[in-house]
Coordinates of C-alpha atoms in Angstrom, one line a residue:
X1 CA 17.7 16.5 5.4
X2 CA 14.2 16.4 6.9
X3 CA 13.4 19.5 4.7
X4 CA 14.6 17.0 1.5
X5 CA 12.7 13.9 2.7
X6 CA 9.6 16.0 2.6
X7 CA 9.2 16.4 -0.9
X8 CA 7.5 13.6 -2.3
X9 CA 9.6 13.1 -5.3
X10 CA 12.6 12.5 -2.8
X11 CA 10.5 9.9 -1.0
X12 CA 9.7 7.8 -4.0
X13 CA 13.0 8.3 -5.4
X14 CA 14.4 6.7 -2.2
X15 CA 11.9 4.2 -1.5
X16 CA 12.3 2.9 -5.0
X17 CA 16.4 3.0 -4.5
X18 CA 16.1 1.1 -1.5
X19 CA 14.0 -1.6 -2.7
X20 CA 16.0 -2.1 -6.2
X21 CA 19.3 -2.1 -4.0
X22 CA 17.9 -5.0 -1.9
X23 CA 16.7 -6.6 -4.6
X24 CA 19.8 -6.4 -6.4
X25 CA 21.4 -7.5 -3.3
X26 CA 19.2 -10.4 -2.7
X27 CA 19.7 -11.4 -6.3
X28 CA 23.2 -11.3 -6.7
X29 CA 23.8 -13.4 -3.4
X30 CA 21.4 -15.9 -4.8
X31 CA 23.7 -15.9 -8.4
X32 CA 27.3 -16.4 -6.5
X33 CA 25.7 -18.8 -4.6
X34 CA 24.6 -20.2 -7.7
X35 CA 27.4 -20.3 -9.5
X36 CA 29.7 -21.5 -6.5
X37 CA 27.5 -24.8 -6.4
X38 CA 27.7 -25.2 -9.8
X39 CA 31.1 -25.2 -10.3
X40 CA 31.9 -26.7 -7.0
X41 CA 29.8 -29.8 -8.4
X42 CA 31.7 -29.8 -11.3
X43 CA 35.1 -29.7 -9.6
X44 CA 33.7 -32.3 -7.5
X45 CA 32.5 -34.6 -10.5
X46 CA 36.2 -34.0 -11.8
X47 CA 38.1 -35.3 -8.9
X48 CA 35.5 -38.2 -8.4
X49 CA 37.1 -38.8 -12.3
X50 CA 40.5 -39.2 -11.4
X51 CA 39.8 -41.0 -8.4
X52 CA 38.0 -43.6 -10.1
X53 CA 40.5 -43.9 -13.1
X54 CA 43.1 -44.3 -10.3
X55 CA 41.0 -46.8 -8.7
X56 CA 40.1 -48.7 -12.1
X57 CA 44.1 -48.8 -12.7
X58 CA 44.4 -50.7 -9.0
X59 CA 41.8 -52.5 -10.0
X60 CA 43.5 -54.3 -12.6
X61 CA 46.6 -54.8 -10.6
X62 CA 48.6 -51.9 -11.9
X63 CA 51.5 -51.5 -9.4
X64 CA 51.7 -48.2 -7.5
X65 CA 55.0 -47.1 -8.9
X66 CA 53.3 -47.9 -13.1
X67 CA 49.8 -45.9 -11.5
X68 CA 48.8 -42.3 -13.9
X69 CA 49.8 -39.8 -11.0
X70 CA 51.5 -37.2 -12.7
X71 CA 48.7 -34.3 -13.4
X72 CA 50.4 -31.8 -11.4
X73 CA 46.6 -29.9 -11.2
X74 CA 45.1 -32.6 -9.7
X75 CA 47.0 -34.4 -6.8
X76 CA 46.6 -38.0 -5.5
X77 CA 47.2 -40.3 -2.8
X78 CA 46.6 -44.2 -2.8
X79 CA 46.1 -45.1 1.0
X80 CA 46.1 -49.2 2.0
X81 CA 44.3 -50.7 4.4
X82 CA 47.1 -50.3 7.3
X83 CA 46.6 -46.2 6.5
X84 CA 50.0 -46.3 5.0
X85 CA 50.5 -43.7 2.0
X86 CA 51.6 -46.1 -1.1
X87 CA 51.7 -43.7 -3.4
X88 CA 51.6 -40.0 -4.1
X89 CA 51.1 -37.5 -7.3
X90 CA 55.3 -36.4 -7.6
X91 CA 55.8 -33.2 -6.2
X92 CA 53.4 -33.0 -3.7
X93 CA 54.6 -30.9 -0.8
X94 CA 52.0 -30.3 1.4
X95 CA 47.8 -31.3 1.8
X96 CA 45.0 -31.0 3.9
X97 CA 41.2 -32.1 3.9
X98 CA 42.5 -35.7 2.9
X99 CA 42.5 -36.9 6.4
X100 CA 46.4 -38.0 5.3
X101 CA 49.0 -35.5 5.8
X102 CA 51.9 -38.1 4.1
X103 CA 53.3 -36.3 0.8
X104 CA 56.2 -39.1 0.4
X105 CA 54.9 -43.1 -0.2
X106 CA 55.9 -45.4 2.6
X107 CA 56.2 -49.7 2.2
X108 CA 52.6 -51.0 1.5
X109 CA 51.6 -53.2 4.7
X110 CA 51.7 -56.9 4.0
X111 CA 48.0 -58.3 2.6
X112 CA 46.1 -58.9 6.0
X113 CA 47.9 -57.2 8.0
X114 CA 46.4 -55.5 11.3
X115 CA 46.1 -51.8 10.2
X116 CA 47.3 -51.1 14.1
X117 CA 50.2 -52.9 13.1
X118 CA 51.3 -51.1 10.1
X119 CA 50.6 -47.8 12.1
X120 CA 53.2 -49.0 14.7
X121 CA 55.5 -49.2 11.7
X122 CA 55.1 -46.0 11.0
X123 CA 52.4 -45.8 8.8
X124 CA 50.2 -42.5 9.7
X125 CA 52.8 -39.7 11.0
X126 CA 52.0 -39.6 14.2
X127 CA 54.6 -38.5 17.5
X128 CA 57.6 -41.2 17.7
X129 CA 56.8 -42.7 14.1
X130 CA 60.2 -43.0 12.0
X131 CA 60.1 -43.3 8.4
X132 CA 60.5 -46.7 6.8
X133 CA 64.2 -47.3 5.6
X134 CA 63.0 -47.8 2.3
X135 CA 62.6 -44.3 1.6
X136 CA 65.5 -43.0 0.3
X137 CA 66.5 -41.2 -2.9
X138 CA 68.6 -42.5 -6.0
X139 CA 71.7 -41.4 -4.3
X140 CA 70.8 -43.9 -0.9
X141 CA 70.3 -40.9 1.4
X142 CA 67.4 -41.0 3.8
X143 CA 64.8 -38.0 2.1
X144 CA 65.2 -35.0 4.3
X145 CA 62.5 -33.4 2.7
X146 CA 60.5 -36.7 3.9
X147 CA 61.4 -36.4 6.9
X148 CA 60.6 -32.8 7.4
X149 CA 57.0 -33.5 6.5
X150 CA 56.4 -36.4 8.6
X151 CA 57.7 -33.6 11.5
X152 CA 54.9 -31.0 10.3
X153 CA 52.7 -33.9 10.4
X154 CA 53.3 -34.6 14.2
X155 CA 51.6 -31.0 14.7
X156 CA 48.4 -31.6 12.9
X157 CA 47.7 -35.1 13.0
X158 CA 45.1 -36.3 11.0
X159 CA 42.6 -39.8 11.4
X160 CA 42.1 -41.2 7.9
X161 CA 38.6 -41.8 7.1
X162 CA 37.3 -45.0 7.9
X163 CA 34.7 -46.5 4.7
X164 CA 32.4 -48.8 5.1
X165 CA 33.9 -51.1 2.5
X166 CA 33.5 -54.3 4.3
X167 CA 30.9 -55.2 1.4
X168 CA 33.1 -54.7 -1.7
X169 CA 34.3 -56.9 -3.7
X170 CA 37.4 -57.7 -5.4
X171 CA 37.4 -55.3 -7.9
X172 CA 34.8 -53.1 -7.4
X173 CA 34.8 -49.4 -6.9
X174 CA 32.9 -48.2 -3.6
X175 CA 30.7 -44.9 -3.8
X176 CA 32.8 -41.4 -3.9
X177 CA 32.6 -38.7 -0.9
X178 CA 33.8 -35.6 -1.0
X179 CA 35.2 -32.7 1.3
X180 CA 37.2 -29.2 0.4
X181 CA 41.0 -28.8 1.7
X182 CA 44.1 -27.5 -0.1
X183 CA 47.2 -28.6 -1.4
X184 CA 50.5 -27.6 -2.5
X185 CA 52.0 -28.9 -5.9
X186 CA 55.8 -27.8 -7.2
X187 CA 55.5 -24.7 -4.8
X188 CA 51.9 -23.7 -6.1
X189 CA 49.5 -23.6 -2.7
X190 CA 45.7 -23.8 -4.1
X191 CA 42.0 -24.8 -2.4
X192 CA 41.1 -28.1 -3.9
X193 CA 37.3 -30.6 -3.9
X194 CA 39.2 -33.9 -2.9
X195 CA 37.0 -36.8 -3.9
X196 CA 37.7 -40.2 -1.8
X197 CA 36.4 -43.6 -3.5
X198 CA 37.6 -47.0 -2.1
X199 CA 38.5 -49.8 -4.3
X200 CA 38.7 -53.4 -3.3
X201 CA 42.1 -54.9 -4.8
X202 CA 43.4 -58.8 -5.0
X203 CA 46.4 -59.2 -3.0
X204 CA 46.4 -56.1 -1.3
X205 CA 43.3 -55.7 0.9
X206 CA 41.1 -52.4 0.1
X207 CA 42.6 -49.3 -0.8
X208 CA 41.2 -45.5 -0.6
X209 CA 42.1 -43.1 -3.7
X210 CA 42.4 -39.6 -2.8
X211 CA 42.0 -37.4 -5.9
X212 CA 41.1 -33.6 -6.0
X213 CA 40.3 -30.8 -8.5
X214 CA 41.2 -27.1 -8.6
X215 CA 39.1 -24.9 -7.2
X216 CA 41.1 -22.0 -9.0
X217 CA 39.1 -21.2 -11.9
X218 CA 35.6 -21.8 -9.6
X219 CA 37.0 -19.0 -7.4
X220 CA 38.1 -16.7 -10.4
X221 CA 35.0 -16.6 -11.8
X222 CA 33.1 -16.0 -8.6
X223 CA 35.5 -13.4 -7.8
X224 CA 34.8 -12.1 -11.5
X225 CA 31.0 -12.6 -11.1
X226 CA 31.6 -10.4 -7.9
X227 CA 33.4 -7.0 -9.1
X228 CA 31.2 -7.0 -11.8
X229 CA 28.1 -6.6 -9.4
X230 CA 30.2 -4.2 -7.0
X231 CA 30.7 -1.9 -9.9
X232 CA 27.5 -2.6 -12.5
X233 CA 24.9 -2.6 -9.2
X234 CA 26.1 0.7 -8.0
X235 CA 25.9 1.9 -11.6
X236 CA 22.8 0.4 -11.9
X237 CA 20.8 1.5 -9.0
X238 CA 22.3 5.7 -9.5
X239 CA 20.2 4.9 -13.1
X240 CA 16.9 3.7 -11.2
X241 CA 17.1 6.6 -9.2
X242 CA 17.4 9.1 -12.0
X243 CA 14.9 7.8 -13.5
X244 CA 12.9 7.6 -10.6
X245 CA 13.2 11.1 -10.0
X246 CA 12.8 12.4 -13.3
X247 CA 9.3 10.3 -14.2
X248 CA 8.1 11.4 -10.5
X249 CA 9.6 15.4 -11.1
X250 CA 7.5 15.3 -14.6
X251 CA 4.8 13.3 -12.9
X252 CA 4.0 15.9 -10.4
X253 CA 4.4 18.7 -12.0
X254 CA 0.4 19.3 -13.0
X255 CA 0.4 19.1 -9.1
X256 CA 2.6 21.7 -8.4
X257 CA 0.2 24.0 -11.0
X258 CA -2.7 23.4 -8.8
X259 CA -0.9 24.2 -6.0
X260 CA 0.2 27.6 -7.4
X261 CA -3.5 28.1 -8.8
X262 CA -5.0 27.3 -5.4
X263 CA -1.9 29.6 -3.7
X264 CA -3.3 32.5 -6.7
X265 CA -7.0 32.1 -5.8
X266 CA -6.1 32.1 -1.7
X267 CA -4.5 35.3 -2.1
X268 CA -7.0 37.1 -4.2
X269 CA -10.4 35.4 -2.7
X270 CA -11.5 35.3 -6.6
X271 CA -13.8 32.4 -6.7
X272 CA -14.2 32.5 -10.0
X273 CA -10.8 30.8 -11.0
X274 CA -10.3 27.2 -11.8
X275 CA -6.7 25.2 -11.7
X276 CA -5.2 23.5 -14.7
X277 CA -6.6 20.2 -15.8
X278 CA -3.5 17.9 -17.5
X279 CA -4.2 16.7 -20.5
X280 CA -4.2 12.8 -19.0
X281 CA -6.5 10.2 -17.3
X282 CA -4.4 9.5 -14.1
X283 CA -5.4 10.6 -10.7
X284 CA -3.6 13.8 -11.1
X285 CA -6.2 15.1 -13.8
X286 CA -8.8 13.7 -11.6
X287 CA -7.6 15.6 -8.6
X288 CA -7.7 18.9 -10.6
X289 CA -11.9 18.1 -11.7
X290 CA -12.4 17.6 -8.2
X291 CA -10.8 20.4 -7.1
X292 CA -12.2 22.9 -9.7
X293 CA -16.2 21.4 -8.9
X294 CA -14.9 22.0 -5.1
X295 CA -14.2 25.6 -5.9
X296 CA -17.5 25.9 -8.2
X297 CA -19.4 24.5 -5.0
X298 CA -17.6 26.7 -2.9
X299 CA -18.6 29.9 -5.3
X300 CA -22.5 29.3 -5.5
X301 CA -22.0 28.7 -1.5
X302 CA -20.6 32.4 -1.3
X303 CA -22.9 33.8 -3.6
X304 CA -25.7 32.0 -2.4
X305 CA -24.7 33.9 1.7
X306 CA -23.8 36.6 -0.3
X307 CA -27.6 36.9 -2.0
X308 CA -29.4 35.2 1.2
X309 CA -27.4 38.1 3.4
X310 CA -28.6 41.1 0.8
X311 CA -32.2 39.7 1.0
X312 CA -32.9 39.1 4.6
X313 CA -31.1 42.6 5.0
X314 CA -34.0 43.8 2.1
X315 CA -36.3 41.9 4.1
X316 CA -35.8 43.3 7.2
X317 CA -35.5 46.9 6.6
X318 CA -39.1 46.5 5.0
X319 CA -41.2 46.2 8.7
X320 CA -38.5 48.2 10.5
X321 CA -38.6 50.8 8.0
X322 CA -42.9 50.5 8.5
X323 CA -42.4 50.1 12.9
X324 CA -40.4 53.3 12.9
X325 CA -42.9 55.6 10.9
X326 CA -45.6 54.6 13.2
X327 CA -43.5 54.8 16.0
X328 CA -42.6 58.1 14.5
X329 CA -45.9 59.4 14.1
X330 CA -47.6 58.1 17.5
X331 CA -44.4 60.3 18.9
X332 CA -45.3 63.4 17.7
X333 CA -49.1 62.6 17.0
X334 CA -50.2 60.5 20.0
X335 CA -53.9 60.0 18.4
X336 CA -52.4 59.0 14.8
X337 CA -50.3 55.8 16.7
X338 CA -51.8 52.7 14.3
X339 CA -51.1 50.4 17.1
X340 CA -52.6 47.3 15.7
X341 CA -50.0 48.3 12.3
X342 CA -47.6 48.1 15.0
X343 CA -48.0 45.3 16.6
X344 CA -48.4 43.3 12.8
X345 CA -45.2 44.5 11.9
X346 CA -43.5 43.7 15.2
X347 CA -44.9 40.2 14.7
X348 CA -44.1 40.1 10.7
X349 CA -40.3 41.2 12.1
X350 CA -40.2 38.6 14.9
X351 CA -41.3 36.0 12.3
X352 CA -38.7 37.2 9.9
X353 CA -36.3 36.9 12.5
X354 CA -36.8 33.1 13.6
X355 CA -36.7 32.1 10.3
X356 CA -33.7 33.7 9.3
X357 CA -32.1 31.8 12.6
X358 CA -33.8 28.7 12.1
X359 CA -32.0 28.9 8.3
X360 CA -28.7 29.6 9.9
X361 CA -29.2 26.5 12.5
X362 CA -30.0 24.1 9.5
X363 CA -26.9 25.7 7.4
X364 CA -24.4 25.1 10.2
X365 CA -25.5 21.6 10.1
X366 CA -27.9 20.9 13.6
X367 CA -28.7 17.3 13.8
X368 CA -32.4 17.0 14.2
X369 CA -33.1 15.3 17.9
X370 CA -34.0 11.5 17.8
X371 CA -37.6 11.4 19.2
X372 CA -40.4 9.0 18.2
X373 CA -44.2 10.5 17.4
X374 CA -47.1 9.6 15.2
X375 CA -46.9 12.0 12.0
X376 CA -51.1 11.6 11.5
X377 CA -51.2 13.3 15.0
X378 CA -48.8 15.9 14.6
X379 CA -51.1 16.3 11.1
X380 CA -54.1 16.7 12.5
X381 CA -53.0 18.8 15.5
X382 CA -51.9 21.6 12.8
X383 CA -55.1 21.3 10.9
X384 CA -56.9 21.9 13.9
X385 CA -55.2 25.0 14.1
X386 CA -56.9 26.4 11.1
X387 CA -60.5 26.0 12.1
X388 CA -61.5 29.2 11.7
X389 CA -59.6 29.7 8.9
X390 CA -61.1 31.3 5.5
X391 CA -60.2 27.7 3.8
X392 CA -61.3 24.7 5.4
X393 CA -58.3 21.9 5.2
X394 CA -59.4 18.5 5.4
X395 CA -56.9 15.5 7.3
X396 CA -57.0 11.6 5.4
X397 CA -54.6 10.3 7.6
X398 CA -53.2 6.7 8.5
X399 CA -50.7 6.3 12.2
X400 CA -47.4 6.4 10.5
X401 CA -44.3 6.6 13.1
X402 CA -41.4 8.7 12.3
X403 CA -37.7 10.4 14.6
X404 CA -36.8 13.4 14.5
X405 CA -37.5 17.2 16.0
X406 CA -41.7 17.3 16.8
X407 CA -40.9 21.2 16.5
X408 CA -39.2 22.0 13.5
X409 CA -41.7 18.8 11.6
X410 CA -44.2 21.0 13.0
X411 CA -43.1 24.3 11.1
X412 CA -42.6 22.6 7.8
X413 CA -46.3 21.3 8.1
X414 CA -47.6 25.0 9.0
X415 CA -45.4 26.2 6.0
X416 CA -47.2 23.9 3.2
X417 CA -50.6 24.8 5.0
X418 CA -49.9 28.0 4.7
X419 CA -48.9 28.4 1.1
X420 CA -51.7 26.0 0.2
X421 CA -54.2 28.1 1.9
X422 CA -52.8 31.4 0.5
X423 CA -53.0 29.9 -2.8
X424 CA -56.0 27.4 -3.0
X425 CA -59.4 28.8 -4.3
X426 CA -61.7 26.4 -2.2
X427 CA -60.5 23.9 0.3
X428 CA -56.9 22.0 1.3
X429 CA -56.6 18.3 1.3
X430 CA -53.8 16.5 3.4
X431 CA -53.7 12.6 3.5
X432 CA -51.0 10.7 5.5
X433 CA -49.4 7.2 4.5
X434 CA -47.3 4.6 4.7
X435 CA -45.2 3.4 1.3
X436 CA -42.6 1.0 2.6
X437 CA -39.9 2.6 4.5
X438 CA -41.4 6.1 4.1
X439 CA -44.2 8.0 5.9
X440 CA -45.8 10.2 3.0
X441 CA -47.3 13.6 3.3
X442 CA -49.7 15.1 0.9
X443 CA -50.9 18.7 0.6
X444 CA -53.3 19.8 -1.8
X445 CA -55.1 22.2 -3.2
X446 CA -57.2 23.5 -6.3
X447 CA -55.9 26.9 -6.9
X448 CA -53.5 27.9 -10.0
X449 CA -50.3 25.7 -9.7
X450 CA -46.8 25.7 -9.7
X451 CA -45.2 25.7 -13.7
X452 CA -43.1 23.1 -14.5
X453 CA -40.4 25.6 -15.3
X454 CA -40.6 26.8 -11.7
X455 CA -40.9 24.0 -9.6
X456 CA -37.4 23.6 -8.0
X457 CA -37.5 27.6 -7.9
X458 CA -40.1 27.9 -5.2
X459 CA -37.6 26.2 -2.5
X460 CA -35.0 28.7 -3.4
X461 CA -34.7 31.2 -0.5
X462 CA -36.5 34.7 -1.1
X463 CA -38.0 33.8 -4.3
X464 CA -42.0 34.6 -4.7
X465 CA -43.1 33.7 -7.9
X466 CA -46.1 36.4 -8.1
X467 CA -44.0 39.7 -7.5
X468 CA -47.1 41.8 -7.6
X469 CA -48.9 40.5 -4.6
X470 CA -47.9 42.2 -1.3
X471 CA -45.6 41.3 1.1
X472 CA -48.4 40.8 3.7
X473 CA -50.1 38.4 1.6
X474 CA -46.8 36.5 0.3
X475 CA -44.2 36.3 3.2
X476 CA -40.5 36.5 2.6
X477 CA -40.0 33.9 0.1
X478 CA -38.7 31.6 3.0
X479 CA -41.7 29.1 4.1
X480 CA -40.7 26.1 1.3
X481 CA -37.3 26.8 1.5
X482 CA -37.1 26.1 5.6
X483 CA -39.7 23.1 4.6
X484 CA -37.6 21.6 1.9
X485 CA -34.0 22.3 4.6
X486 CA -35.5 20.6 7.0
X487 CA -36.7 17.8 5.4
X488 CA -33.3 16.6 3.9
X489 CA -32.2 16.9 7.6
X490 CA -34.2 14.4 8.1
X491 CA -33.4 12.1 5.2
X492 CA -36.3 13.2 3.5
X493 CA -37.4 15.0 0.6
X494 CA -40.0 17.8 -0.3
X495 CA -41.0 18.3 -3.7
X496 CA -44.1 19.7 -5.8
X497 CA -46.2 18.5 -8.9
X498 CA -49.7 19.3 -10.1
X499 CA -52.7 18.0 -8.2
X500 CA -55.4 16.2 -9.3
X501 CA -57.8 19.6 -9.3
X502 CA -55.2 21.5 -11.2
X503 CA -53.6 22.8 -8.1
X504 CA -50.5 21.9 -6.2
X505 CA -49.5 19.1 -5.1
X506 CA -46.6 19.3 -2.0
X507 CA -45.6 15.8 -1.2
X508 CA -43.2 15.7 1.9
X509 CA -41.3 12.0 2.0
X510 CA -39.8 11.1 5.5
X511 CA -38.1 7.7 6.9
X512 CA -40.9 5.8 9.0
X513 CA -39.5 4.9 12.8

């Protein structure tokens, strides 16, 4: 299971299942709750109907044996002001929710007569009522089916509901209220919406009209409304699914090729290959650019150690090569040892050496350290260096602060002065400002130049653009390329254009503290 839930496609599939199914759910509560209101309201409006046409008929002094009670869906009981049952829809044998258990009609009360009075004459059903000797049947026998209800009755007494009604009229109809309760008619039990409306009648005090409506066909058709969600939301939500999984299967399968691509090109170490790029504008086709300039970055990375090994390994082998022979030499022919060679090659080695480390410090990504100097300081203290030098450099500089390392700022300054001096024909200028947010350094000089062409060339590592001078004179190749590494670790730059005497023009660009 866990191994399932993993996938992705089986994680949108069921997140999208679960959130359709409770929406579903959520939605088809809200439509049976719906449709219950609505069709209790309009069971509800049709008892409140027959109430009132009942209570129009009393109204106009209809008596209660002439009154329209003999809808067998819709039962009704008239109720007097004593709480005596006067008359009843014919074949009524049971009800509830009424507040009037009574299914047979008993004597009406006589008009203005205490309503405790009429109960003590056996008006509501309660224990030790009898039933009024003027029930009896066309034969003359007492009803026993009468007389079996008004038992049940004594069980489950029920209050009748008291209206305020004091303010009708004679004639008028009083507002409707309704409740839920259930009846049965000719042996058929259903739940019914009972609607009660009080009429105020001449002669005989005010009367209460008990009148209710099927809730059969409301419960049908939310039980309708019902199976068909229990069956179509089921059906439905297996469909969102599927579909889910198949748009999610198709939408990652480009993914999966990039995976098997990256798998390939893991296995073989063959830089060289790229993944497939879909043939879309999603994020998919955007993860495979990415990944493909990743791998091209990661390729000129390799080939750039791969180069930068074989050239410090060229480099090296140089002054070794050179320290041996006269070590060689001096061995067997003590008087032939060029000690002074020696010693220039030892240092030319040791120089080689602490570059090569300084480049490996700056490629594994040393933080420079966070102290504050004045750059027109650390300018002139370099130039003072080079007094005795065979070109003079002169120092225009303004008090500019900057952060950083003092020692490795300090290397990239004897760097430029170096390859202005090897390069300059008469004199090296360096000027120090402030432009903004940046301290700028200027060196100078009047010899050939750098060609356009070749200008982001010089900071590559073990590149010497004049291949016929010696190594002596030119280095390694690896003076700009510390100067320029080391600047961007500082969130600088280093770049070159022409100077004003035809020369070139190294302008080093550093954040001012």
């Amino acid at each position: 299971m866990s191994r399932f839930l993993g996938s992705v496609r089986a994680r949108a599939t069921l997140g999208a299942s679960v959130v359709v199914a409770v929406a579903l759910a959520a939605a088809g509560a809200a439509v049976l709750l719906s449709l219950w209101s609505n069709l209790s309201g309009q069971a509800g409006t049709q008892a409140e109907r027959t109430a009132r046409e009942v209570a129009a008929e009393l109204a106009a002094g209809r008596g209660y044996a002439d009154l329209s009670l003999d809808d067998e869906d819709q039962p009704v009981q008239v109720v007097d002001g004593a709480g005596r049952l006067v008359a009843v829809t014919e074949d009524l044998e049971r009800i509830s929710g009424t507040g009037v258990a009574r299914v047979k009609p008993q004597a009406p009360a006589p008009v203005g007569a205490d309503a405790a009075d009429g109960r003590q004459k056996g008006g509501t059903g309660g224990p030790g009522e009898r039933e009024a000797p003027e029930e009896r049947d066309d034969a003359g026998d007492r009803d026993d089916a009468g007389d079996r209800d008004d038992a049940g009755d004594r069980d489950e007494p029920e209050e009748p509901e008291e209206s305020d009604d004091d303010s009708l009229e004679v004639g008028e109809i009083g507002d409707a209220s309704f409740g839920d309760g259930s009846a049965t008619v000719d042996g058929e039990t259903a739940d019914y919406r009972f609607a009660t409306v009080p009429v105020e009648v001449d002669g005989r005090g005010t009367l209460t009209v008990h009148a209710g409506a099927p809730l059969t066909a409301e419960q049908e058709a939310v039980s309708t409304a019902l199976t068909v969600m229990l069956i179509g939301f089921p059906l439905l939500l297996a469909v969102v699914a599927l579909v889910t999984w198949l748009v999610t299967r198709r939408a990652l399968r480009p993914v999966e090729g990039i995976r098997r691509e990256m798998a390939a090109i893991t296995a073989s170490e063959d830089l060289t290959r790229r993944v497939p790029v879909p043939d879309t504008h999603d994020e998919v086709a955007m993860l495979a650019r990415t990944t493909n300039e990743t791998l091209a970055a990661l390729e000129h990375s390799v080939e750039r150690q791969r180069r930068f090994v074989a050239d410090a390994s060229h480099e090296l082998r140089s002054p070794i090569a050179s320290l041996r022979t006269q070590l060689e030499v001096g061995a067997a022919h003590p008087g032939l040892l060029d000690v002074d060679g020696a010693v220039e090659d030892t240092v030319r080695l040791q120089r080689l050496a602490a570059d090569l480390l300084l480049l490996a410090r700056l490629d594994a990504g040393e933080r420079p350290a966070d102290a504050r100097f004045d750059l027109a300081a650390l300018v002139r203290a370099e130039a003072a260096q080079r007094g005795g030098d065979r070109v003079p450099v002169s120092v225009d500089a303004e008090s500019v602060p900057v952060a950083g390392s003092r020692g490795q700022l300090a290397r990239v300054l004897g760097n430029l002065l170096d390859n202005a001096q090897r390069h300059t024909r008469t004199s090296v200028a360096v000027t120090v400002r402030r432009e903004g947010c940046w301290a700028v350094v200027e060196v100078a000089d009047d010899g050939a130049g750098v060609p356009a062409g070749e200008r982001e060339r010089v900071f590559e590592r073990f590149v010497r653009l004049d291949e016929a001078r010696t190594r002596d004179d030119g280095g390694a190749g690896l003076g700009l390329a510390i100067a320029r590494d080391v600047a961007v670790g500082h969130g600088g730059s280093l770049t070159v254009r022409e100077a004003a005497a035809g020369g070139a023009l190294f302008e080093l660009r550093l954040p001012s503290a």
